[in-house]
mmCIF file of C-alpha atoms and ligand atoms in Angstrom:
data_model
loop_
_atom_site.group_PDB
_atom_site.id
_atom_site.type_symbol
_atom_site.label_atom_id
_atom_site.label_comp_id
_atom_site.label_asym_id
_atom_site.label_seq_id
_atom_site.Cartn_x
_atom_site.Cartn_y
_atom_site.Cartn_z
ATOM 1 C CA MET A 1410 -0.030 -0.052 -0.096
ATOM 2 C CA LEU A 1411 1.206 3.493 -0.737
ATOM 3 C CA SER A 1412 2.134 5.703 2.779
ATOM 4 C CA ARG A 1413 0.740 8.665 2.434
ATOM 5 C CA ARG A 1414 4.254 10.236 1.581
ATOM 6 C CA ASN A 1415 4.539 8.191 -1.575
ATOM 7 C CA PHE A 1416 0.918 8.802 -2.661
ATOM 8 C CA LEU A 1417 1.027 12.110 -2.628
ATOM 9 C CA THR A 1418 4.881 11.668 -5.464
ATOM 10 C CA ALA A 1419 2.925 9.610 -7.214
ATOM 11 C CA ALA A 1420 0.102 11.523 -7.639
ATOM 12 C CA VAL A 1421 2.325 14.577 -8.722
ATOM 13 C CA GLY A 1422 3.990 12.563 -11.027
ATOM 14 C CA VAL A 1423 1.007 12.174 -12.386
ATOM 15 C CA ALA A 1424 -0.730 15.004 -12.377
ATOM 16 C CA ALA A 1425 3.386 16.353 -13.564
ATOM 17 C CA ALA A 1426 2.980 13.330 -16.773
ATOM 18 C CA THR A 1427 -0.383 14.709 -17.699
ATOM 19 C CA GLY A 1428 0.828 17.803 -17.811
ATOM 20 C CA LEU A 1429 3.324 16.997 -19.885
ATOM 21 C CA ALA A 1430 1.695 15.555 -22.857
ATOM 22 C CA ALA A 1431 -0.250 18.125 -21.900
ATOM 23 C CA CYS A 1432 1.988 21.081 -22.701
ATOM 24 C CA ALA A 1433 5.035 20.326 -23.732
ATOM 25 C CA LYS A 1434 5.697 17.799 -27.081
ATOM 26 C CA GLU A 1435 7.152 14.360 -24.948
ATOM 27 C CA ASP A 1436 8.554 11.604 -27.900
ATOM 28 C CA ASP A 1437 8.864 8.594 -25.416
ATOM 29 C CA GLY A 1438 10.238 6.030 -27.796
ATOM 30 C CA SER A 1439 13.476 3.947 -27.180
ATOM 31 C CA SER A 1440 15.700 5.402 -29.633
ATOM 32 C CA GLY A 1441 17.756 2.450 -28.699
ATOM 33 C CA SER A 1442 18.634 -1.073 -28.228
ATOM 34 C CA GLY A 1443 16.383 -1.245 -25.372
ATOM 35 C CA SER A 1444 13.717 -4.603 -26.641
ATOM 36 C CA GLY A 1445 16.153 -7.836 -25.605
ATOM 37 C CA GLY A 1446 19.487 -8.533 -24.306
ATOM 38 C CA SER A 1447 20.581 -6.545 -21.388
ATOM 39 C CA LYS A 1448 18.812 -3.713 -20.561
ATOM 40 C CA ALA A 1449 19.704 -0.081 -22.364
ATOM 41 C CA LEU A 1450 20.476 2.425 -20.248
ATOM 42 C CA VAL A 1451 17.239 4.746 -19.585
ATOM 43 C CA LEU A 1452 17.978 9.113 -20.475
ATOM 44 C CA GLY A 1453 15.981 11.338 -20.353
ATOM 45 C CA PHE A 1454 16.298 14.598 -21.528
ATOM 46 C CA SER A 1455 14.510 17.932 -21.256
ATOM 47 C CA GLN A 1456 14.869 20.650 -24.252
ATOM 48 C CA VAL A 1457 14.385 24.194 -24.131
ATOM 49 C CA GLY A 1458 12.439 24.147 -27.254
ATOM 50 C CA SER A 1459 13.578 24.735 -31.676
ATOM 51 C CA GLU A 1460 14.035 27.934 -30.939
ATOM 52 C CA SER A 1461 16.545 28.651 -33.521
ATOM 53 C CA GLY A 1462 18.738 26.715 -35.909
ATOM 54 C CA TRP A 1463 21.089 25.826 -33.069
ATOM 55 C CA ARG A 1464 19.477 24.443 -31.383
ATOM 56 C CA SER A 1465 17.433 21.661 -33.961
ATOM 57 C CA ALA A 1466 21.395 20.663 -34.333
ATOM 58 C CA ASN A 1467 21.336 20.228 -30.868
ATOM 59 C CA THR A 1468 18.578 18.028 -30.604
ATOM 60 C CA ASP A 1469 19.002 15.903 -33.530
ATOM 61 C CA SER A 1470 23.095 15.407 -32.500
ATOM 62 C CA VAL A 1471 21.131 14.182 -29.142
ATOM 63 C CA LYS A 1472 18.859 11.260 -30.078
ATOM 64 C CA ALA A 1473 21.299 9.488 -33.001
ATOM 65 C CA ALA A 1474 23.927 9.800 -30.433
ATOM 66 C CA ALA A 1475 21.779 8.369 -27.373
ATOM 67 C CA LYS A 1476 20.507 6.090 -31.111
ATOM 68 C CA GLU A 1477 24.502 4.799 -31.349
ATOM 69 C CA ALA A 1478 24.972 4.526 -27.397
ATOM 70 C CA GLY A 1479 22.468 1.765 -27.866
ATOM 71 C CA TYR A 1480 20.603 3.647 -24.517
ATOM 72 C CA THR A 1481 16.706 4.309 -24.292
ATOM 73 C CA LEU A 1482 15.679 7.819 -24.646
ATOM 74 C CA LYS A 1483 13.323 9.807 -23.374
ATOM 75 C CA PHE A 1484 13.274 13.445 -24.604
ATOM 76 C CA SER A 1485 10.917 16.327 -23.925
ATOM 77 C CA ASP A 1486 10.755 19.679 -26.416
ATOM 78 C CA ALA A 1487 9.796 21.810 -23.460
ATOM 79 C CA GLN A 1488 8.502 24.934 -26.054
ATOM 80 C CA GLN A 1489 10.434 27.098 -23.937
ATOM 81 C CA LYS A 1490 9.000 27.424 -20.827
ATOM 82 C CA GLN A 1491 10.587 26.365 -17.720
ATOM 83 C CA GLU A 1492 6.937 25.185 -15.797
ATOM 84 C CA ASN A 1493 7.372 22.460 -18.761
ATOM 85 C CA GLN A 1494 10.640 21.555 -18.481
ATOM 86 C CA ILE A 1495 9.829 20.985 -14.790
ATOM 87 C CA SER A 1496 7.297 18.620 -15.434
ATOM 88 C CA ALA A 1497 9.484 16.784 -17.466
ATOM 89 C CA ILE A 1498 11.755 16.070 -15.261
ATOM 90 C CA ARG A 1499 9.414 15.313 -12.802
ATOM 91 C CA SER A 1500 7.916 12.903 -14.980
ATOM 92 C CA TYR A 1501 11.140 11.416 -15.576
ATOM 93 C CA ILE A 1502 11.594 10.571 -12.065
ATOM 94 C CA THR A 1503 8.930 9.083 -11.586
ATOM 95 C CA GLN A 1504 9.310 7.364 -14.199
ATOM 96 C CA GLY A 1505 12.679 5.865 -12.391
ATOM 97 C CA VAL A 1506 15.135 6.548 -15.480
ATOM 98 C CA ASP A 1507 19.531 5.884 -15.099
ATOM 99 C CA VAL A 1508 20.116 9.566 -15.412
ATOM 100 C CA ILE A 1509 18.730 12.953 -16.022
ATOM 101 C CA ALA A 1510 19.411 15.034 -18.883
ATOM 102 C CA PHE A 1511 18.426 18.732 -19.570
ATOM 103 C CA SER A 1512 18.946 22.774 -21.475
ATOM 104 C CA PRO A 1513 17.707 24.461 -18.303
ATOM 105 C CA VAL A 1514 15.623 27.377 -20.677
ATOM 106 C CA VAL A 1515 16.554 29.955 -17.388
ATOM 107 C CA VAL A 1516 19.372 30.015 -14.803
ATOM 108 C CA THR A 1517 17.409 29.935 -12.240
ATOM 109 C CA GLY A 1518 14.127 27.916 -10.419
ATOM 110 C CA TRP A 1519 15.562 25.185 -10.238
ATOM 111 C CA ASP A 1520 16.582 23.840 -6.190
ATOM 112 C CA ALA A 1521 13.347 22.303 -5.890
ATOM 113 C CA VAL A 1522 12.654 19.475 -9.230
ATOM 114 C CA LEU A 1523 17.299 19.074 -8.406
ATOM 115 C CA LYS A 1524 16.254 18.151 -4.953
ATOM 116 C CA GLU A 1525 13.362 15.416 -5.721
ATOM 117 C CA ALA A 1526 16.157 13.494 -8.728
ATOM 118 C CA LYS A 1527 18.634 13.306 -5.763
ATOM 119 C CA ALA A 1528 16.371 11.764 -3.614
ATOM 120 C CA LYS A 1529 15.412 9.904 -5.731
ATOM 121 C CA LYS A 1530 19.218 9.001 -6.327
ATOM 122 C CA ILE A 1531 18.426 10.086 -10.613
ATOM 123 C CA PRO A 1532 22.018 11.825 -10.975
ATOM 124 C CA VAL A 1533 21.399 14.718 -13.550
ATOM 125 C CA VAL A 1534 23.930 16.378 -15.884
ATOM 126 C CA LEU A 1535 23.713 19.572 -17.667
ATOM 127 C CA THR A 1536 24.142 20.350 -21.192
ATOM 128 C CA ASP A 1537 24.779 23.026 -22.985
ATOM 129 C CA ARG A 1538 23.641 25.810 -20.653
ATOM 130 C CA SER A 1539 22.869 26.235 -16.156
ATOM 131 C CA VAL A 1540 21.766 27.081 -13.915
ATOM 132 C CA GLU A 1541 21.976 29.042 -10.033
ATOM 133 C CA THR A 1542 21.501 25.965 -7.501
ATOM 134 C CA SER A 1543 22.577 26.930 -3.300
ATOM 135 C CA ASP A 1544 23.526 23.009 -3.650
ATOM 136 C CA GLU A 1545 26.338 22.794 -6.147
ATOM 137 C CA SER A 1546 25.595 18.686 -5.023
ATOM 138 C CA LEU A 1547 21.971 18.841 -7.616
ATOM 139 C CA TYR A 1548 24.181 18.509 -10.733
ATOM 140 C CA VAL A 1549 26.764 16.520 -11.647
ATOM 141 C CA THR A 1550 28.291 18.575 -14.742
ATOM 142 C CA LEU A 1551 27.684 20.302 -16.888
ATOM 143 C CA VAL A 1552 28.349 19.841 -21.069
ATOM 144 C CA GLY A 1553 28.697 23.055 -22.760
ATOM 145 C CA SER A 1554 30.597 25.925 -24.085
ATOM 146 C CA ASP A 1555 31.747 29.179 -22.166
ATOM 147 C CA PHE A 1556 29.453 32.225 -22.946
ATOM 148 C CA THR A 1557 31.100 34.367 -21.047
ATOM 149 C CA GLU A 1558 34.003 33.507 -23.621
ATOM 150 C CA GLU A 1559 32.211 34.155 -25.863
ATOM 151 C CA GLY A 1560 30.787 37.113 -25.556
ATOM 152 C CA ARG A 1561 34.113 38.146 -24.524
ATOM 153 C CA ARG A 1562 35.632 37.443 -28.310
ATOM 154 C CA ALA A 1563 32.189 38.735 -30.018
ATOM 155 C CA GLY A 1564 33.896 41.777 -28.738
ATOM 156 C CA LYS A 1565 37.249 41.014 -29.680
ATOM 157 C CA ILE A 1566 35.770 40.160 -33.545
ATOM 158 C CA LEU A 1567 34.191 42.851 -33.401
ATOM 159 C CA GLU A 1568 37.251 45.656 -33.448
ATOM 160 C CA LYS A 1569 38.411 43.419 -36.126
ATOM 161 C CA VAL A 1570 35.445 44.094 -37.846
ATOM 162 C CA ILE A 1571 35.348 47.336 -37.728
ATOM 163 C CA ALA A 1572 38.869 48.470 -38.638
ATOM 164 C CA LYS A 1573 38.549 46.218 -42.028
ATOM 165 C CA ALA A 1574 34.799 48.036 -42.256
ATOM 166 C CA GLY A 1575 37.278 51.449 -41.898
ATOM 167 C CA LEU A 1576 33.597 52.649 -39.788
ATOM 168 C CA LYS A 1577 35.212 55.705 -38.213
ATOM 169 C CA GLY A 1578 33.929 57.543 -34.617
ATOM 170 C CA GLN A 1579 31.598 56.466 -32.368
ATOM 171 C CA VAL A 1580 30.335 53.411 -32.153
ATOM 172 C CA LYS A 1581 26.757 52.986 -32.035
ATOM 173 C CA ILE A 1582 25.807 49.029 -31.144
ATOM 174 C CA ALA A 1583 22.499 47.968 -30.829
ATOM 175 C CA GLN A 1584 22.071 44.475 -28.755
ATOM 176 C CA LEU A 1585 20.007 41.787 -29.563
ATOM 177 C CA GLU A 1586 19.775 39.572 -26.366
ATOM 178 C CA GLY A 1587 18.737 35.759 -26.190
ATOM 179 C CA THR A 1588 16.093 35.219 -24.000
ATOM 180 C CA THR A 1589 15.868 37.047 -20.777
ATOM 181 C CA GLY A 1590 17.130 34.633 -17.568
ATOM 182 C CA ALA A 1591 19.205 31.805 -20.027
ATOM 183 C CA ALA A 1592 22.881 31.971 -19.420
ATOM 184 C CA PRO A 1593 24.342 32.021 -22.885
ATOM 185 C CA ALA A 1594 21.930 35.475 -23.254
ATOM 186 C CA ILE A 1595 23.730 36.865 -19.260
ATOM 187 C CA GLU A 1596 27.227 35.538 -20.282
ATOM 188 C CA ARG A 1597 26.939 36.667 -23.118
ATOM 189 C CA ALA A 1598 26.260 39.796 -22.533
ATOM 190 C CA LYS A 1599 28.918 39.680 -19.787
ATOM 191 C CA GLY A 1600 32.356 38.812 -21.427
ATOM 192 C CA PHE A 1601 31.271 41.272 -24.536
ATOM 193 C CA LYS A 1602 30.242 43.880 -21.820
ATOM 194 C CA GLU A 1603 33.734 43.339 -20.086
ATOM 195 C CA VAL A 1604 35.718 43.876 -23.854
ATOM 196 C CA MET A 1605 34.124 47.517 -24.091
ATOM 197 C CA ASP A 1606 34.532 48.623 -19.971
ATOM 198 C CA ALA A 1607 38.288 47.817 -20.917
ATOM 199 C CA ASP A 1608 38.957 48.648 -24.227
ATOM 200 C CA HIS A 1609 36.680 50.650 -25.811
ATOM 201 C CA ALA A 1610 34.957 53.004 -22.678
ATOM 202 C CA ASP A 1611 35.032 55.900 -24.769
ATOM 203 C CA ASP A 1612 34.315 54.708 -28.346
ATOM 204 C CA TRP A 1613 31.317 51.981 -28.226
ATOM 205 C CA LYS A 1614 28.397 52.698 -26.382
ATOM 206 C CA ILE A 1615 25.131 49.913 -26.505
ATOM 207 C CA VAL A 1616 22.369 52.562 -27.137
ATOM 208 C CA VAL A 1617 20.027 49.728 -26.907
ATOM 209 C CA SER A 1618 19.413 46.197 -25.924
ATOM 210 C CA GLN A 1619 16.612 44.193 -25.791
ATOM 211 C CA THR A 1620 15.659 40.461 -25.817
ATOM 212 C CA GLY A 1621 14.185 38.741 -29.356
ATOM 213 C CA ASP A 1622 14.220 35.161 -27.496
ATOM 214 C CA PHE A 1623 17.219 33.777 -30.114
ATOM 215 C CA THR A 1624 14.106 33.364 -32.478
ATOM 216 C CA ARG A 1625 14.504 34.971 -35.844
ATOM 217 C CA ALA A 1626 11.160 36.183 -35.258
ATOM 218 C CA GLY A 1627 12.360 38.387 -31.550
ATOM 219 C CA GLY A 1628 15.147 39.101 -33.953
ATOM 220 C CA LYS A 1629 12.973 41.297 -36.972
ATOM 221 C CA GLN A 1630 10.994 42.037 -34.642
ATOM 222 C CA VAL A 1631 13.158 43.582 -32.434
ATOM 223 C CA MET A 1632 15.023 45.651 -34.777
ATOM 224 C CA ALA A 1633 12.558 47.107 -36.377
ATOM 225 C CA ALA A 1634 11.529 49.008 -33.512
ATOM 226 C CA PHE A 1635 15.049 49.743 -32.521
ATOM 227 C CA LEU A 1636 15.472 50.853 -36.139
ATOM 228 C CA GLN A 1637 13.120 53.277 -35.178
ATOM 229 C CA SER A 1638 14.510 54.699 -32.140
ATOM 230 C CA ASN A 1639 18.373 54.103 -33.254
ATOM 231 C CA PRO A 1640 17.953 54.894 -36.954
ATOM 232 C CA ASP A 1641 21.712 55.752 -36.434
ATOM 233 C CA VAL A 1642 22.899 51.948 -34.999
ATOM 234 C CA ASN A 1643 26.196 51.243 -36.920
ATOM 235 C CA VAL A 1644 26.521 47.850 -35.774
ATOM 236 C CA LEU A 1645 24.341 44.654 -34.351
ATOM 237 C CA PHE A 1646 25.579 42.482 -31.840
ATOM 238 C CA ALA A 1647 23.258 39.381 -32.095
ATOM 239 C CA HIS A 1648 23.007 36.576 -29.312
ATOM 240 C CA ASN A 1649 22.817 34.331 -31.817
ATOM 241 C CA ASP A 1650 22.470 33.808 -35.700
ATOM 242 C CA ASP A 1651 18.997 33.346 -36.021
ATOM 243 C CA MET A 1652 18.166 36.821 -34.395
ATOM 244 C CA ALA A 1653 20.927 37.885 -36.750
ATOM 245 C CA ILE A 1654 18.946 37.103 -40.426
ATOM 246 C CA GLY A 1655 16.280 38.745 -38.320
ATOM 247 C CA ALA A 1656 17.108 41.733 -37.846
ATOM 248 C CA ILE A 1657 18.754 41.166 -41.681
ATOM 249 C CA GLN A 1658 14.500 41.711 -43.054
ATOM 250 C CA SER A 1659 14.724 44.578 -41.402
ATOM 251 C CA ILE A 1660 16.990 46.120 -41.759
ATOM 252 C CA GLU A 1661 16.603 46.124 -45.766
ATOM 253 C CA ALA A 1662 13.542 46.425 -45.338
ATOM 254 C CA ALA A 1663 13.989 50.127 -43.995
ATOM 255 C CA GLY A 1664 16.858 50.686 -46.873
ATOM 256 C CA LYS A 1665 19.415 49.482 -44.773
ATOM 257 C CA LYS A 1666 22.737 47.218 -46.310
ATOM 258 C CA PRO A 1667 23.520 44.630 -43.764
ATOM 259 C CA GLY A 1668 26.904 43.971 -42.982
ATOM 260 C CA LYS A 1669 28.080 47.956 -44.737
ATOM 261 C CA ASP A 1670 25.428 50.696 -43.425
ATOM 262 C CA ILE A 1671 25.083 48.810 -39.699
ATOM 263 C CA LEU A 1672 27.892 45.884 -39.322
ATOM 264 C CA ILE A 1673 26.712 42.776 -37.964
ATOM 265 C CA VAL A 1674 28.417 39.932 -35.370
ATOM 266 C CA SER A 1675 26.092 37.247 -34.625
ATOM 267 C CA ILE A 1676 27.562 34.289 -32.445
ATOM 268 C CA ASP A 1677 25.962 30.199 -33.092
ATOM 269 C CA GLY A 1678 27.656 29.170 -36.773
ATOM 270 C CA VAL A 1679 24.636 27.470 -38.234
ATOM 271 C CA LYS A 1680 24.452 27.554 -41.994
ATOM 272 C CA ASP A 1681 21.817 29.467 -42.714
ATOM 273 C CA GLY A 1682 24.106 31.876 -40.480
ATOM 274 C CA PHE A 1683 27.389 31.078 -42.625
ATOM 275 C CA VAL A 1684 25.233 31.474 -45.837
ATOM 276 C CA ALA A 1685 23.992 35.044 -44.593
ATOM 277 C CA MET A 1686 27.826 35.852 -44.717
ATOM 278 C CA SER A 1687 29.040 34.509 -47.353
ATOM 279 C CA GLU A 1688 26.474 36.950 -49.200
ATOM 280 C CA GLY A 1689 27.993 39.998 -46.911
ATOM 281 C CA LYS A 1690 25.649 40.770 -44.618
ATOM 282 C CA ILE A 1691 26.643 39.264 -42.275
ATOM 283 C CA ASN A 1692 30.289 40.423 -40.880
ATOM 284 C CA ALA A 1693 32.115 37.629 -38.122
ATOM 285 C CA ILE A 1694 30.787 34.673 -36.857
ATOM 286 C CA VAL A 1695 31.462 33.338 -32.939
ATOM 287 C CA GLU A 1696 31.075 29.740 -33.212
ATOM 288 C CA CYS A 1697 28.671 27.724 -30.609
ATOM 289 C CA ASN A 1698 28.674 24.514 -31.024
ATOM 290 C CA PRO A 1699 25.754 22.207 -31.136
ATOM 291 C CA LEU A 1700 26.737 19.508 -31.447
ATOM 292 C CA LEU A 1701 26.987 17.910 -27.915
ATOM 293 C CA GLY A 1702 25.614 14.553 -27.876
ATOM 294 C CA PRO A 1703 28.318 11.850 -28.067
ATOM 295 C CA GLN A 1704 29.982 14.003 -25.967
ATOM 296 C CA LEU A 1705 26.547 13.933 -23.457
ATOM 297 C CA MET A 1706 26.416 10.058 -23.874
ATOM 298 C CA GLU A 1707 30.072 9.177 -23.255
ATOM 299 C CA VAL A 1708 29.544 10.964 -20.216
ATOM 300 C CA VAL A 1709 26.399 10.493 -18.731
ATOM 301 C CA GLN A 1710 27.713 6.849 -19.155
ATOM 302 C CA LYS A 1711 30.279 7.279 -16.555
ATOM 303 C CA VAL A 1712 27.605 8.987 -14.091
ATOM 304 C CA LYS A 1713 25.385 6.216 -14.399
ATOM 305 C CA ASP A 1714 28.598 3.461 -13.592
ATOM 306 C CA GLY A 1715 29.959 6.458 -11.166
ATOM 307 C CA LYS A 1716 33.277 7.077 -12.247
ATOM 308 C CA PRO A 1717 33.828 10.584 -12.053
ATOM 309 C CA VAL A 1718 33.787 13.376 -14.471
ATOM 310 C CA GLU A 1719 34.977 16.991 -15.006
ATOM 311 C CA ARG A 1720 32.268 19.249 -12.752
ATOM 312 C CA TRP A 1721 32.538 21.567 -16.671
ATOM 313 C CA ILE A 1722 33.514 19.433 -19.913
ATOM 314 C CA LYS A 1723 33.740 22.626 -22.350
ATOM 315 C CA THR A 1724 33.148 22.742 -26.135
ATOM 316 C CA LYS A 1725 35.906 23.137 -28.435
ATOM 317 C CA GLU A 1726 35.046 26.126 -31.001
ATOM 318 C CA GLY A 1727 36.539 29.149 -33.284
ATOM 319 C CA ASP A 1728 35.983 32.234 -34.928
ATOM 320 C CA PHE A 1729 34.982 33.186 -38.786
ATOM 321 C CA MET A 1730 35.415 36.619 -40.406
ATOM 322 C CA GLN A 1731 33.951 37.152 -43.589
ATOM 323 C CA ASP A 1732 35.994 36.668 -46.466
ATOM 324 C CA GLN A 1733 36.387 32.853 -44.459
ATOM 325 C CA ALA A 1734 32.541 31.991 -44.457
ATOM 326 C CA ALA A 1735 32.487 30.443 -48.503
ATOM 327 C CA ALA A 1736 35.122 28.450 -48.061
ATOM 328 C CA ALA A 1737 34.119 27.266 -44.355
ATOM 329 C CA LEU A 1738 30.185 27.052 -45.994
ATOM 330 C CA PRO A 1739 29.874 23.549 -47.749
ATOM 331 C CA THR A 1740 32.768 21.718 -44.784
ATOM 332 C CA ARG A 1741 30.117 23.024 -42.216
ATOM 333 C CA LYS A 1742 27.959 20.697 -40.595
ATOM 334 C CA TYR A 1743 25.063 21.735 -38.728
HETATM 335 O O1 AHR B 1948 22.035 28.019 -25.432
HETATM 336 C C1 AHR B 1948 23.199 28.214 -27.098
HETATM 337 C C2 AHR B 1948 22.336 28.384 -27.085
HETATM 338 O O2 AHR B 1948 20.678 28.671 -27.371
HETATM 339 C C3 AHR B 1948 22.415 28.850 -29.096
HETATM 340 O O3 AHR B 1948 23.598 30.608 -29.224
HETATM 341 C C4 AHR B 1948 20.481 29.485 -29.304
HETATM 342 O O4 AHR B 1948 20.673 29.529 -30.916
HETATM 343 C C5 AHR B 1948 20.214 28.784 -28.364
HETATM 344 O O5 AHR B 1948 18.133 29.535 -28.852
#
């Protein structure tokens, strides 16, 4: 018979699972060789959403790597809502998966659900994005990029872009931020500002900055508003390629030339970003690699086996100027 506590836990789990089905897309099939033979490792993965080309490539990488490893993958798309991710994680806890991995949509608000996973002895691996937590033992490791460094790299590459374009005088920057409260939005802005404060306190200024939620539609809409309120911006720093691509549409609609009248630096390095760069519309891209699946599966296996793992497994990435785009485009994997 269920004790009151277990009953409540189960009830919460059922409610969570029901809610999850209602408000997020869950793909509960086995991608691994779960049938017959030894029991396949069961991985519950909660994805942020499908807001960008980067995210689609990341999802494909995770699914392919889980299949390759022979794991049973329970995958859920949270549609960029934290409550959906919390429901998915609760559902994985109720189902008793071996390991939970997730890419947190925002940094705060995870302690309660992570404590529930810990109480059930289910290890949690963060992938792509980090969380802020009062208890570091609530997750084992993070597999993902150094977003602060990406912001610094964007600042440094903008120096080269400005020099190459021969832009003189005040640099008036519009910043398209990622999802409010998300690690890449906070940390990329921070890294970029560090470069500004250290080396360009007098000649660079962020004149307008707002979230475009990492989407093309967001980038397009917010850039149109920026051009109305600040028609003299001469640089755009977009926290991802998709927002830059959306912004390019608004810049062109305003009768300006992206990459010339407004210099553009963005982050990610997805194929469409490289296409825009090879057309001269983006001046430089700081790469953020989404192909985290194979590394993630390796780590998940180690965690399941109780082997030690590094606290942060960082992704290796490069920077690209416009004149490298055409040559690099055919070799881009995402
Ligand atoms: O967390 C990684 C970021 O999320 C990528 O830069 C962006 O494109 C995505 O949506």
